Short mmCIF file of C-alpha atoms in Angstrom, two decimals:
data_model
loop_
_atom_site.label_atom_id
_atom_site.label_comp_id
_atom_site.label_asym_id
_atom_site.label_seq_id
_atom_site.Cartn_x
_atom_site.Cartn_y
_atom_site.Cartn_z
CA PRO O 979 -21.81 21.94 -25.66
CA GLN O 980 -21.01 19.12 -23.51
CA LEU O 981 -17.97 20.89 -22.16
CA THR O 982 -19.15 24.20 -21.63
CA LYS O 983 -21.77 23.00 -19.64
CA MET O 984 -19.35 21.45 -17.63
CA GLY O 985 -17.81 24.51 -16.93
CA LYS O 986 -14.58 24.21 -19.35
CA GLN O 987 -13.57 26.71 -21.79
CA VAL O 988 -13.93 25.83 -25.78
CA ASP O 989 -12.56 28.25 -28.37
CA ILE O 990 -12.95 27.18 -31.84
CA LEU O 991 -10.43 28.04 -34.63
CA ILE O 992 -11.26 28.71 -38.27
CA PHE O 993 -8.02 27.92 -39.91
CA THR O 994 -8.78 28.89 -43.34
CA ASP O 995 -10.42 32.10 -45.01
CA GLY O 996 -13.91 29.96 -45.53
CA SER O 997 -14.66 29.03 -48.99
CA SER O 998 -12.53 31.54 -51.10
CA THR O 999 -11.95 28.42 -53.87
CA GLN O 1000 -15.64 28.11 -54.29
CA TYR O 1001 -16.65 31.72 -53.82
CA PHE O 1002 -13.54 33.65 -55.64
CA ASN O 1003 -13.90 37.47 -54.49
CA ASN O 1004 -16.91 37.28 -52.92
CA ASP O 1005 -16.33 38.48 -49.56
CA ALA O 1006 -20.47 38.64 -48.55
CA ILE O 1007 -20.40 35.29 -48.89
CA LEU O 1008 -17.76 34.58 -46.54
CA GLU O 1009 -18.78 36.78 -44.03
CA ASP O 1010 -22.10 35.31 -44.77
CA LYS O 1011 -20.28 31.95 -43.09
CA PHE O 1012 -18.45 33.44 -40.67
CA HIS O 1013 -21.83 34.62 -39.47
CA GLU O 1014 -23.11 31.40 -39.65
CA ALA O 1015 -19.98 30.08 -37.57
CA LYS O 1016 -20.56 32.78 -34.67
CA GLU O 1017 -24.11 32.09 -34.65
CA ALA O 1018 -23.37 28.32 -33.91
CA ASN O 1019 -20.95 29.21 -31.33
CA ASP O 1020 -22.79 30.97 -29.52
CA ILE O 1021 -25.09 28.35 -29.07
CA LEU O 1022 -22.25 25.56 -28.51
CA GLY O 1023 -21.24 28.26 -25.78
CA SER O 1024 -17.37 28.74 -26.75
CA LYS O 1025 -15.88 31.85 -25.85
CA GLU O 1026 -13.57 32.88 -28.82
CA LEU O 1027 -13.53 32.06 -32.53
CA PRO O 1028 -10.01 32.78 -33.94
CA ARG O 1029 -9.07 32.93 -37.78
CA ALA O 1030 -6.33 32.19 -39.53
CA ASP O 1031 -7.46 33.15 -42.91
CA PHE O 1032 -5.11 30.77 -44.89
CA PRO O 1033 -6.25 29.74 -48.34
CA ASP O 1034 -9.61 27.14 -48.21
CA MET O 1035 -9.04 23.91 -49.83
CA ARG O 1036 -5.29 24.95 -50.60
CA LEU O 1037 -3.71 24.31 -47.83
CA ASP O 1038 -1.26 22.04 -49.58
CA THR O 1039 0.05 25.21 -51.62
CA VAL O 1040 0.95 26.48 -47.99
CA ALA O 1041 4.25 25.87 -46.70
CA HIS O 1042 3.95 23.50 -44.03
CA VAL O 1043 6.16 25.82 -41.69
CA ASP O 1044 4.00 28.54 -41.81
CA LYS O 1045 1.01 26.48 -41.14
CA ASN O 1046 3.08 25.07 -38.31
CA ILE O 1047 4.31 28.50 -36.91
CA ALA O 1048 0.76 29.80 -37.29
CA LEU O 1049 -1.05 27.24 -35.31
CA GLY O 1050 1.62 27.32 -32.45
CA LYS O 1051 1.25 30.79 -31.73
CA ILE O 1052 -2.51 30.41 -31.73
CA ILE O 1053 -1.89 27.27 -29.37
CA SER O 1054 0.20 28.84 -27.15
CA LYS O 1055 -1.90 31.79 -26.80
CA GLY O 1056 -4.49 29.90 -25.88
CA GLU O 1057 -2.63 28.10 -22.91
CA TYR O 1058 -5.42 25.11 -24.19
CA ASP O 1059 -4.62 22.22 -22.37
CA THR O 1060 -6.44 19.29 -25.16
CA ILE O 1061 -7.07 19.90 -28.90
CA PHE O 1062 -9.24 18.41 -30.94
CA VAL O 1063 -8.59 18.09 -34.66
CA GLN O 1064 -10.13 16.81 -38.16
CA ASP O 1065 -8.84 13.03 -38.74
CA ARG O 1066 -5.63 12.04 -40.59
CA THR O 1067 -7.83 9.60 -42.45
CA ASP O 1068 -10.31 12.33 -43.97
CA ILE O 1069 -10.56 12.96 -47.67
CA ASN O 1070 -10.49 16.56 -47.36
CA LYS O 1071 -7.05 17.50 -47.87
CA ASP O 1072 -6.94 20.58 -46.13
CA HIS O 1073 -8.08 18.16 -42.75
CA ASN O 1074 -5.03 15.88 -43.79
CA GLU O 1075 -2.96 19.52 -43.80
CA LEU O 1076 -4.23 20.63 -40.34
CA PHE O 1077 -3.51 17.43 -38.56
CA GLU O 1078 -0.31 17.45 -39.73
CA SER O 1079 0.07 20.77 -38.58
CA THR O 1080 -1.59 20.02 -35.31
CA LEU O 1081 1.23 17.33 -34.84
CA VAL O 1082 3.71 19.61 -34.80
CA ALA O 1083 2.57 22.10 -32.48
CA CYS O 1084 1.35 19.82 -29.88
CA ARG O 1085 4.69 17.99 -29.26
CA PRO O 1086 5.11 16.95 -26.19
CA TYR O 1087 8.11 18.82 -25.58
CA PRO O 1088 9.18 20.12 -21.99
CA GLY O 1089 6.76 23.02 -21.39
CA GLN O 1090 4.37 21.86 -23.36
CA LYS O 1091 0.33 22.98 -22.17
CA VAL O 1092 -0.99 20.19 -24.08
CA LYS O 1093 -1.81 17.45 -22.48
CA HIS O 1094 -4.80 15.69 -24.32
CA LEU O 1095 -4.79 15.31 -28.54
CA LEU O 1096 -7.74 14.22 -30.14
CA SER O 1097 -8.91 14.08 -33.32
CA TYR O 1098 -12.60 13.21 -34.54
CA TYR O 1099 -15.06 12.23 -37.65
CA VAL O 1100 -16.34 14.65 -39.86
CA ASN O 1101 -19.92 13.39 -41.28
CA SER O 1102 -19.47 13.23 -45.65
CA SER O 1103 -15.46 13.14 -45.04
CA THR O 1104 -13.85 10.99 -42.78
CA GLU O 1105 -16.24 7.97 -44.48
CA TRP O 1106 -14.63 8.43 -47.44
CA GLY O 1107 -11.17 8.97 -47.18
CA ASN O 1108 -11.05 5.27 -45.25
CA LEU O 1109 -10.82 3.88 -49.00
CA LEU O 1110 -7.56 5.84 -49.63
CA LYS O 1111 -5.42 5.14 -46.34
CA LYS O 1112 -3.97 2.55 -44.46
CA ALA O 1113 -5.96 2.40 -41.37
CA PRO O 1114 -9.60 3.79 -41.31
CA PHE O 1115 -11.03 6.76 -38.45
CA ASN O 1116 -10.91 4.53 -35.53
CA PRO O 1117 -12.18 5.48 -32.52
CA ASN O 1118 -10.93 4.54 -28.94
CA VAL O 1119 -12.50 7.52 -27.28
CA PHE O 1120 -16.62 8.04 -26.94
CA ILE O 1121 -18.50 10.44 -25.18
CA ASP O 1122 -22.03 10.17 -24.49
CA ILE O 1123 -24.17 13.23 -26.09
CA GLY O 1124 -27.25 12.12 -25.01
CA GLN O 1125 -28.02 15.04 -22.85
CA THR O 1126 -26.22 17.76 -25.87
CA ILE O 1127 -27.44 16.06 -28.95
CA ASP O 1128 -30.40 18.63 -29.71
CA ASP O 1129 -28.00 21.79 -28.87
CA LYS O 1130 -25.39 20.14 -31.22
CA LEU O 1131 -28.39 19.77 -33.91
CA GLU O 1132 -29.14 23.07 -33.15
CA ALA O 1133 -25.88 24.92 -33.58
CA MET O 1134 -25.57 22.40 -37.00
CA SER O 1135 -28.60 24.15 -38.34
CA LYS O 1136 -27.70 27.78 -37.82
CA TYR O 1137 -24.71 26.78 -40.58
CA THR O 1138 -26.66 26.85 -43.64
CA THR O 1139 -24.07 27.13 -46.20
CA GLU O 1140 -22.91 23.69 -44.72
CA ILE O 1141 -26.31 21.65 -44.23
CA ARG O 1142 -27.78 19.36 -46.56
CA THR O 1143 -30.70 17.85 -47.14
CA TYR O 1144 -31.59 14.07 -46.31
CA PRO O 1145 -29.97 11.78 -47.08
CA HIS O 1146 -26.95 13.54 -47.34
CA PRO O 1147 -24.48 13.09 -44.58
CA ARG O 1148 -24.29 16.32 -43.57
CA SER O 1149 -28.12 16.74 -43.62
CA ILE O 1150 -29.63 17.28 -39.83
CA GLU O 1151 -30.80 13.67 -39.62
CA ALA O 1152 -27.93 11.99 -41.01
CA ILE O 1153 -25.59 13.69 -38.20
CA ARG O 1154 -28.50 12.54 -35.42
CA ASN O 1155 -28.12 8.77 -37.27
CA SER O 1156 -23.91 8.99 -37.20
CA ALA O 1157 -24.71 10.38 -33.32
CA LYS O 1158 -26.33 7.26 -32.78
CA TYR O 1159 -24.93 4.78 -34.77
CA PHE O 1160 -21.64 5.57 -32.19
CA GLY O 1161 -23.38 5.81 -29.57
CA ASN O 1162 -25.08 1.80 -29.91
CA MET O 1163 -21.28 1.19 -30.48
CA VAL O 1164 -20.75 1.33 -26.61
CA GLY O 1165 -24.30 1.10 -25.26
CA VAL O 1166 -26.05 4.87 -25.29
CA GLU O 1167 -28.07 6.32 -27.24
CA TYR O 1168 -25.64 8.94 -29.03
CA ALA O 1169 -22.25 9.13 -28.76
CA GLU O 1170 -18.89 11.32 -30.24
CA PRO O 1171 -16.35 9.53 -31.35
CA PHE O 1172 -12.56 10.41 -31.46
CA PHE O 1173 -9.31 8.67 -31.98
CA LEU O 1174 -6.95 9.75 -28.85
CA VAL O 1175 -3.71 10.67 -30.45
CA TYR O 1176 -2.06 11.06 -27.25
CA ALA O 1177 -2.76 11.76 -23.42
CA ARG O 1178 0.09 12.50 -20.65
#
């Protein structure tokens, strides 16, 4: 909600179909998950919730070029100047695939609208990916979210199929603790950490 409260337009892309691998042939649960995302989106103040409907947990089975083209069209249509994507160090394979396609779609060629590309931390995913990669998630941009942390947690609470009970890292309390940890790194109460891939 930080950016929307500043008057910025924010769209949130759902690149996969939700959880088709976990809930095979269960369209009702997939729609429930999308409805939860919509409720969270409304709290965050986002404008659009575009969907690409690629297979969840199986992005690595889709040709890289197909993902690149689909993502490129969405980014081009939205004329976004800033893109946020999951970090390359995530243990989640889909997140790795999406990061790579985002790099392709956001290459700073002449006429490219994107001016800033940043990756972000995902509780229960990024911290474990650090064990497998050559370099860990190393944030170099920290946004003070002290004024909007409660909005963030309220939005997350709507995502009932993803939220867990404490001490799971995707619990409300753990998400607050994570924001506090990153905030304390830079002298504020709560912060959202990012890795700046490029700015121009």
